[in-house]
Every structure is written in C-alpha cells, then in structure tokens.
Tab-separated table of C-alpha atoms and ligand atoms in Angstrom:
chain	number	residue	atom	x	y	z
A	21	MET	CA	-0.013	0.043	0.081
A	22	SER	CA	1.333	3.466	-1.058
A	23	GLU	CA	1.450	6.468	1.396
A	24	ASN	CA	-1.239	7.970	-0.724
A	25	GLU	CA	-3.425	4.797	-0.379
A	26	LYS	CA	-3.486	4.893	3.521
A	27	ASN	CA	-4.596	8.480	2.979
A	28	ARG	CA	-7.709	7.748	1.001
A	29	VAL	CA	-10.724	9.958	1.582
A	30	ALA	CA	-14.336	8.951	0.438
A	31	VAL	CA	-16.442	11.306	-0.889
A	32	VAL	CA	-20.259	10.676	-1.017
A	33	GLY	CA	-21.641	13.385	-3.376
A	34	SER	CA	-22.879	15.298	-6.330
A	35	LEU	CA	-21.360	15.787	-9.953
A	36	ASN	CA	-22.789	18.711	-11.690
A	37	ILE	CA	-22.151	20.557	-15.136
A	38	ASP	CA	-21.846	24.166	-14.300
A	39	TYR	CA	-22.973	26.823	-16.922
A	40	VAL	CA	-21.704	29.804	-15.505
A	41	THR	CA	-22.751	33.330	-16.629
A	42	ARG	CA	-21.009	36.572	-15.445
A	43	VAL	CA	-23.053	39.790	-15.005
A	44	GLU	CA	-22.452	43.406	-13.493
A	45	GLU	CA	-25.455	42.713	-10.849
A	46	LEU	CA	-27.239	39.483	-10.150
A	47	PRO	CA	-30.778	40.110	-11.681
A	48	MET	CA	-33.785	40.885	-9.620
A	49	PRO	CA	-36.857	38.744	-9.482
A	50	GLY	CA	-38.796	39.265	-12.784
A	51	GLN	CA	-35.659	40.742	-14.404
A	52	THR	CA	-34.202	39.240	-17.597
A	53	ILE	CA	-30.578	40.559	-18.107
A	54	ALA	CA	-27.861	39.762	-20.541
A	55	ALA	CA	-24.805	38.057	-19.527
A	56	ASP	CA	-21.240	39.042	-20.486
A	57	ASP	CA	-20.491	35.690	-21.319
A	58	LEU	CA	-21.234	31.798	-20.660
A	59	THR	CA	-18.643	29.195	-19.475
A	60	ILE	CA	-19.146	25.605	-19.097
A	61	PHE	CA	-17.243	23.843	-15.866
A	62	ARG	CA	-16.924	20.712	-14.245
A	63	GLY	CA	-18.710	21.011	-10.639
A	64	GLY	CA	-21.013	19.641	-8.057
A	65	LYS	CA	-20.045	19.759	-4.429
A	66	GLY	CA	-18.833	16.149	-4.421
A	67	ALA	CA	-16.750	16.550	-7.410
A	68	ASN	CA	-15.183	19.970	-6.255
A	69	GLN	CA	-14.428	18.735	-2.658
A	70	SER	CA	-12.707	15.360	-4.324
A	71	ILE	CA	-10.720	17.682	-6.575
A	72	ALA	CA	-9.581	19.556	-3.522
A	73	ILE	CA	-8.672	16.373	-1.699
A	74	LEU	CA	-6.923	14.891	-4.555
A	75	ARG	CA	-4.574	18.319	-4.963
A	76	GLN	CA	-3.739	17.988	-1.071
A	77	GLY	CA	-1.880	14.500	-2.063
A	78	CYS	CA	-4.489	12.113	-0.857
A	79	GLU	CA	-6.562	9.201	-2.763
A	80	VAL	CA	-9.941	9.972	-3.159
A	81	SER	CA	-13.047	7.548	-3.800
A	82	LEU	CA	-16.129	9.287	-5.104
A	83	PHE	CA	-19.351	7.662	-4.552
A	84	GLY	CA	-22.225	9.292	-6.911
A	85	CYS	CA	-23.990	9.267	-9.975
A	86	VAL	CA	-24.009	10.565	-13.574
A	87	GLY	CA	-26.458	10.674	-16.113
A	88	ASP	CA	-26.726	8.274	-19.039
A	89	ASP	CA	-25.691	10.625	-21.694
A	90	GLU	CA	-22.495	11.991	-23.070
A	91	SER	CA	-21.749	14.614	-20.688
A	92	GLY	CA	-22.031	12.160	-17.832
A	93	LYS	CA	-19.703	9.952	-19.889
A	94	ALA	CA	-17.038	12.435	-20.223
A	95	TYR	CA	-17.301	13.727	-16.642
A	96	ARG	CA	-16.447	10.415	-15.375
A	97	GLU	CA	-13.599	9.928	-17.674
A	98	SER	CA	-12.083	13.044	-17.009
A	99	LEU	CA	-12.228	12.552	-13.406
A	100	LYS	CA	-10.452	9.255	-13.956
A	101	GLN	CA	-7.769	10.755	-15.691
A	102	ASP	CA	-7.436	13.381	-13.009
A	103	GLY	CA	-6.830	10.060	-10.950
A	104	ILE	CA	-9.943	9.799	-8.734
A	105	ASP	CA	-11.262	6.400	-8.013
A	106	VAL	CA	-14.595	6.638	-10.083
A	107	SER	CA	-15.605	2.945	-9.697
A	108	GLU	CA	-18.210	4.040	-7.250
A	109	ILE	CA	-19.902	6.191	-9.755
A	110	ASP	CA	-22.899	4.950	-10.799
A	111	THR	CA	-25.010	5.752	-13.998
A	112	ALA	CA	-28.717	6.626	-13.616
A	113	PRO	CA	-31.817	6.815	-16.014
A	114	ALA	CA	-31.587	10.495	-15.722
A	115	PRO	CA	-29.718	13.642	-17.100
A	116	THR	CA	-26.285	14.353	-15.456
A	117	GLY	CA	-26.714	17.009	-13.059
A	118	SER	CA	-26.606	20.542	-13.967
A	119	ALA	CA	-25.834	23.923	-11.731
A	120	PHE	CA	-27.067	27.240	-13.339
A	121	ILE	CA	-24.784	30.009	-11.616
A	122	THR	CA	-24.672	33.620	-12.370
A	123	VAL	CA	-21.603	35.781	-10.824
A	124	ASP	CA	-21.502	39.240	-10.172
A	125	GLU	CA	-18.742	41.745	-10.518
A	126	ASP	CA	-18.102	41.364	-6.719
A	127	GLY	CA	-17.680	37.403	-7.240
A	128	GLU	CA	-20.783	37.054	-5.337
A	129	ASN	CA	-23.278	34.402	-7.193
A	130	SER	CA	-26.450	32.715	-7.193
A	131	ILE	CA	-27.100	28.976	-7.794
A	132	VAL	CA	-30.078	26.955	-9.143
A	133	ILE	CA	-29.430	23.113	-9.499
A	134	ALA	CA	-31.136	20.641	-11.486
A	135	GLY	CA	-30.164	17.181	-9.294
A	136	GLY	CA	-30.859	14.791	-12.096
A	137	ALA	CA	-28.878	11.809	-11.840
A	138	ASN	CA	-27.341	12.925	-8.424
A	139	ASP	CA	-30.783	12.084	-7.063
A	140	PHE	CA	-30.514	8.552	-7.772
A	141	ILE	CA	-27.779	7.483	-5.107
A	142	GLY	CA	-29.108	5.344	-2.709
A	143	ALA	CA	-28.360	3.649	0.747
A	144	ASP	CA	-28.183	0.580	-1.037
A	145	ASP	CA	-25.404	1.899	-3.190
A	146	ILE	CA	-23.234	2.926	-0.572
A	147	ARG	CA	-24.029	-0.380	1.517
A	148	LYS	CA	-22.961	-2.274	-1.218
A	149	ALA	CA	-19.465	-0.381	-1.225
A	150	ALA	CA	-19.184	-0.480	2.307
A	151	PRO	CA	-15.627	-2.519	1.937
A	152	VAL	CA	-14.288	0.575	-0.200
A	153	LEU	CA	-15.597	3.003	2.429
A	154	GLY	CA	-13.792	0.876	5.343
A	155	ASN	CA	-10.575	1.386	3.630
A	156	CYS	CA	-10.877	5.152	3.736
A	157	LYS	CA	-9.203	7.274	6.554
A	158	VAL	CA	-11.798	9.962	6.218
A	159	VAL	CA	-15.656	10.136	4.686
A	160	LEU	CA	-16.762	13.607	3.469
A	161	CYS	CA	-20.533	14.211	2.398
A	162	GLN	CA	-22.773	17.058	1.469
A	163	PHE	CA	-26.166	17.364	0.832
A	164	GLU	CA	-26.851	17.551	-2.846
A	165	VAL	CA	-27.601	13.678	-2.601
A	166	PRO	CA	-30.225	12.047	-1.177
A	167	VAL	CA	-30.205	11.749	2.632
A	168	PRO	CA	-30.260	8.204	2.995
A	169	ALA	CA	-27.167	8.046	1.137
A	170	VAL	CA	-25.424	10.303	3.559
A	171	LEU	CA	-26.859	8.291	6.705
A	172	GLU	CA	-25.797	5.268	5.523
A	173	ALA	CA	-21.981	6.628	4.664
A	174	THR	CA	-22.103	7.965	8.290
A	175	LYS	CA	-23.446	4.618	9.987
A	176	ILE	CA	-20.726	2.708	8.271
A	177	ALA	CA	-18.093	5.194	8.964
A	178	ASN	CA	-19.553	5.343	12.687
A	179	ARG	CA	-19.391	1.561	13.020
A	180	GLN	CA	-15.661	1.460	11.725
A	181	ASN	CA	-14.587	4.624	13.827
A	182	ILE	CA	-13.846	6.254	10.647
A	183	PRO	CA	-14.101	10.095	11.147
A	184	VAL	CA	-17.066	11.881	9.014
A	185	VAL	CA	-16.994	15.168	7.974
A	186	VAL	CA	-20.461	16.390	6.856
A	187	ASN	CA	-20.840	19.833	4.776
A	188	PRO	CA	-24.775	20.152	5.027
A	189	SER	CA	-24.726	22.417	1.927
A	190	PRO	CA	-27.688	23.100	1.034
A	191	VAL	CA	-29.338	22.755	4.527
A	192	ASN	CA	-32.033	19.979	4.395
A	193	PRO	CA	-34.612	20.676	7.443
A	194	THR	CA	-35.224	16.680	7.105
A	195	TYR	CA	-31.871	15.547	8.173
A	196	PRO	CA	-31.976	13.374	11.201
A	197	TRP	CA	-28.846	14.409	12.904
A	198	GLU	CA	-29.481	12.957	16.218
A	199	SER	CA	-29.393	9.494	14.689
A	200	VAL	CA	-25.624	9.164	13.823
A	201	ILE	CA	-22.536	10.494	15.263
A	202	THR	CA	-21.256	13.318	13.253
A	203	ASN	CA	-17.379	13.875	13.980
A	204	TYR	CA	-16.987	17.255	12.017
A	205	VAL	CA	-19.495	19.651	10.591
A	206	ILE	CA	-18.462	22.466	8.463
A	207	VAL	CA	-21.132	25.069	7.723
A	208	ASN	CA	-21.339	28.772	6.701
A	209	GLU	CA	-22.937	31.127	8.791
A	210	ASN	CA	-26.649	30.800	7.141
A	211	GLU	CA	-26.419	27.089	7.440
A	212	ALA	CA	-25.094	27.591	11.105
A	213	GLU	CA	-28.405	29.463	11.945
A	214	GLU	CA	-30.661	27.258	10.131
A	215	ILE	CA	-29.218	23.944	12.033
A	216	LEU	CA	-28.593	24.978	15.131
A	217	GLU	CA	-31.869	27.606	15.002
A	218	PHE	CA	-29.397	30.518	16.146
A	219	PRO	CA	-26.300	32.068	14.760
A	220	PRO	CA	-23.211	30.913	16.688
A	221	SER	CA	-20.525	33.038	18.158
A	222	MET	CA	-18.155	32.862	20.915
A	223	GLU	CA	-20.129	34.915	23.085
A	224	ASN	CA	-22.981	32.029	22.992
A	225	GLU	CA	-20.586	29.216	23.341
A	226	SER	CA	-22.601	27.202	25.960
A	227	LEU	CA	-25.469	27.485	24.000
A	228	VAL	CA	-23.699	25.999	21.015
A	229	ARG	CA	-22.377	23.448	22.774
A	230	GLN	CA	-25.521	22.335	24.213
A	231	ARG	CA	-27.286	22.351	20.785
A	232	ILE	CA	-24.230	20.466	18.956
A	233	HIS	CA	-24.470	17.912	21.893
A	234	GLU	CA	-28.260	17.414	21.192
A	235	LEU	CA	-27.504	16.933	17.411
A	236	ARG	CA	-24.698	14.863	18.133
A	237	ILE	CA	-22.141	16.915	16.413
A	238	GLU	CA	-18.776	16.485	17.817
A	239	ASN	CA	-16.884	19.634	16.283
A	240	LEU	CA	-18.245	22.681	14.637
A	241	VAL	CA	-16.605	24.588	12.095
A	242	VAL	CA	-18.418	27.806	11.035
A	243	THR	CA	-16.906	29.693	8.033
A	244	LYS	CA	-17.949	33.269	7.816
A	245	GLY	CA	-16.374	34.524	4.169
A	246	SER	CA	-13.437	36.732	4.617
A	247	ASP	CA	-13.923	36.670	8.789
A	248	ASP	CA	-12.353	34.434	11.038
A	249	THR	CA	-13.628	31.056	11.017
A	250	LEU	CA	-15.097	29.825	14.354
A	251	VAL	CA	-14.253	26.150	15.735
A	252	PHE	CA	-16.197	24.708	18.488
A	253	SER	CA	-14.312	21.547	19.373
A	254	LYS	CA	-15.070	18.367	20.721
A	255	ASP	CA	-12.140	18.752	23.318
A	256	GLY	CA	-14.302	21.565	24.735
A	257	THR	CA	-12.019	24.537	23.450
A	258	ALA	CA	-13.553	27.287	21.342
A	259	PHE	CA	-11.264	29.354	18.732
A	260	CYS	CA	-10.786	31.655	15.643
A	261	VAL	CA	-9.034	31.149	12.813
A	262	ASP	CA	-7.906	33.851	10.613
A	263	THR	CA	-8.748	33.830	6.920
A	264	LEU	CA	-6.164	34.834	4.094
A	265	PRO	CA	-6.758	38.046	2.995
A	266	VAL	CA	-7.611	38.167	-1.054
A	267	LEU	CA	-9.534	40.095	-3.237
A	268	PRO	CA	-12.459	37.500	-4.694
A	269	ILE	CA	-12.950	37.071	-8.332
A	270	ASP	CA	-15.518	34.419	-8.355
A	271	THR	CA	-16.566	32.717	-4.917
A	272	VAL	CA	-18.039	29.409	-6.625
A	273	GLY	CA	-16.419	26.371	-5.227
A	274	ALA	CA	-14.591	28.022	-2.094
A	275	GLY	CA	-16.685	26.263	0.284
A	276	ASP	CA	-15.947	23.212	-1.409
A	277	ALA	CA	-12.132	23.781	-1.527
A	278	PHE	CA	-12.542	24.530	2.206
A	279	ALA	CA	-14.286	21.456	3.092
A	280	GLY	CA	-11.840	19.032	1.010
A	281	CYS	CA	-8.621	20.331	2.017
A	282	PHE	CA	-9.962	20.236	5.447
A	283	ALA	CA	-10.767	16.576	4.928
A	284	ALA	CA	-7.504	15.655	3.439
A	285	ARG	CA	-5.541	17.598	6.216
A	286	LEU	CA	-7.300	15.705	8.622
A	287	ALA	CA	-6.483	12.209	6.674
A	288	LEU	CA	-2.938	13.510	6.556
A	289	GLY	CA	-2.683	13.656	10.218
A	290	ASP	CA	-3.082	17.417	10.933
A	291	SER	CA	-4.815	18.675	14.324
A	292	LEU	CA	-8.189	20.271	13.847
A	293	GLU	CA	-6.498	23.956	14.018
A	294	ASP	CA	-4.035	23.184	11.402
A	295	ALA	CA	-6.746	21.526	9.251
A	296	VAL	CA	-8.563	24.729	9.488
A	297	ARG	CA	-5.697	27.156	8.827
A	298	ALA	CA	-4.819	25.121	5.605
A	299	ALA	CA	-8.629	24.755	4.488
A	300	ASN	CA	-9.031	28.741	5.159
A	301	CYS	CA	-6.122	28.930	2.695
A	302	ALA	CA	-7.505	26.825	0.216
A	303	GLY	CA	-10.903	28.644	0.431
A	304	ALA	CA	-9.374	32.125	-0.235
A	305	LEU	CA	-7.201	30.898	-3.107
A	306	THR	CA	-9.860	29.104	-4.805
A	307	THR	CA	-11.899	32.678	-5.140
A	308	LEU	CA	-9.283	33.811	-7.487
A	309	GLY	CA	-9.879	32.328	-10.414
A	310	GLY	CA	-13.177	31.252	-12.576
A	311	GLY	CA	-14.924	28.151	-12.250
A	312	ALA	CA	-15.394	25.678	-9.237
A	313	GLN	CA	-12.631	23.168	-10.015
A	314	ASN	CA	-9.778	25.024	-11.823
A	315	PRO	CA	-8.320	27.322	-9.054
A	316	ILE	CA	-8.253	25.068	-6.300
A	317	PRO	CA	-4.739	25.066	-4.980
A	318	ASP	CA	-2.488	22.157	-4.695
A	319	PHE	CA	-0.435	21.135	-1.129
A	320	ASP	CA	2.372	23.311	-2.059
A	321	LYS	CA	0.592	26.441	-2.801
A	322	VAL	CA	-1.295	26.012	0.370
A	323	GLU	CA	1.751	25.857	2.262
A	324	GLN	CA	3.195	28.784	0.718
A	325	HIS	CA	0.534	30.862	2.479
A	326	ILE	CA	-0.244	29.076	5.616
A	327	GLU	CA	2.348	30.965	7.644
A	328	GLN	CA	0.444	33.781	7.243
A	329	ILE	CA	-2.497	32.573	9.357
A	330	PRO	CA	-1.442	32.566	13.165
A	331	LYS	CA	-1.757	29.606	15.229
A	332	LEU	CA	-3.143	29.779	18.535
A	333	SER	CA	-0.168	29.173	20.246
A	334	ASP	CA	1.793	32.368	18.532
B	428	LIG	O1	-20.448	24.744	-4.357
B	428	LIG	C1	-20.406	25.139	-5.713
B	428	LIG	C2	-21.033	23.984	-6.617
B	428	LIG	O2	-22.419	24.131	-6.196
B	428	LIG	C3	-20.970	24.133	-8.115
B	428	LIG	O3	-20.071	23.490	-9.016
B	428	LIG	C4	-22.609	23.865	-8.357
B	428	LIG	O4	-22.291	22.571	-9.329
B	428	LIG	C5	-23.161	23.345	-6.961
B	428	LIG	O5	-23.150	22.155	-6.751
C-alpha cells in the first residue's frame, strides 16, 4: 500500500455540469438581463471536494451518480484521468446534474441546481460499497445527494470508527442529525443558523455546545467568508482562525475547496486547528479564478500561504 493509498478519503456527493454566466449585478425577481459570457465547467460539490482532496495529495474514492448521457460519460472519464477512483460512480436513467450559476462583478453568485442523476444515489449503493468506504481514513459528505445515502455512509463510518465530515450544503431540514454521530460539521453562517436555530458566536458558546451535543455533532466549524472561521471543538475549546486576505473574483467552489482541503488534512494527520488553517487558505485562493475546480490550490500552494495564518500558540 502506498503512502497516498493509506490516506484515502471517501466522498459521497454530487457531480454537476456548471453553466456559469457573468453579469454586473445579479438579476432581481422578474428581471431579464444579458450576460457578459457563458462558460461551462465541471462542478458539483462532491466532485469539487474530491478535486480539493486530490490536490492535497490524498487518494479519493467518489461515490456518486452521473446520467446516461454524453456529458456524464465524459465527466466520469475526466475525473478518472485526474486520478480519482470512479468505480463507485454509477449511471442513472436521468440527465447528469446541472447547475446554473450567475456570478456578479464582486464575485458573489446565485446557483440553481437540477439534481438529475445525483438524486438516484441510494443507501443500497453505499451499503454495497461498504468495503471501499471501510478502507478510507476520512468520509466526507454534502447534501446535494439524497439523505439516505449520507446517513448510510455515516453509519458505516461510525461503526468502523472512521471520522465523518459533513458539509450540509444546501441545508436539508429533514436530516436526522440525532440518529448518527457526526465528527465534524462544516457550515457557513447561514447554514449554521438554520441547523442550530440561532447564530453561533464565541459569546454564546455554551448554547452552541448544548445544541451540537443534542445533534450529536462533535466538532463544529463555521466559515464566515472573509471573517475569521469559528471552531467549537470536541475537547471543549472554542477558537477563531484567521482567513487569508484576498480580492475575490469568483466565490463559486470556495466552500468546497475548504471542505475538501479540511478532510484531506485530517487524513494526513493534521490537528483540527491546522486543518482549518489550511482549509482557510484553500478556500480563499479558490476565489481568485473562475470555475469551481480550476483554481483549487494544491498542497504546495497552501503551504506557501499557511504561515500568514497565525496559530493559537503564536
Ligand atoms: O459549491 C459550488 C457548486 O455548487 C457548484 O459547482 C455547483 O455545481 C453546485 O453544486
């Protein structure tokens, strides 16, 4: 077994074709506007996070579904060429997932998803692949695939003591958090408020602790765009981690770069704090280019910037 093989991460998640338009300002309801251009990229949170993990030097097995169409075949093949294990990507009788993304001149975006084949991945598909999952060091899931698939992956990981990272994006209010142990949850501020039912902060730490205990979440990581990332850890500490100051061009995929880099760094043996420092760099650097996957930095690039993010002990 190679060093990388020992650091394999399982990702249960979506694959989308991203249709990205750039505009000056996002349209208002009922408004029609002309885009400056249209670009088609590979996307989907599961695939984006898989690329982020791969670029940190880990092996990746992606559990997902593409459609029985040309774009699905091409997507699967291109991920294989990149070095991702695609043997757990199934084909469904539906179109490959699509995302219609509009980015404004400040790099902010709005996204509409047509899930298509992503909606076909079920608990059975995950159960059948339990041995592959059991060989991974970390399991990472998001919410662009059905709840039973995420739950099954989490249950298998719980049984085998494999750490599970969940990035519950987009939030699904039906997700039964209490039914499994989630070792790490990565959320942005809006998602945090939807899940906890109040905005988390250092000031209300004891309330946050009580709520995540109820939800059986061990460690909560709250990203806040360009503001410090908040961490409520299992060991009873709560701390803030600086972000990397950048001038964003396009924020699409920044959250995925964060989650993927975080999971990879855990697999590589980083502490929670160091994994967040690296993930903050990966997220920020991803905003400096167009498309979700192209600008995701590799391990060396993250290392070039990580010293700018102070450690708690500094
Ligand atoms: O997080 C960004 C991703 O969200 C895009 O790639 C798009 O496909 C949607 O899944």
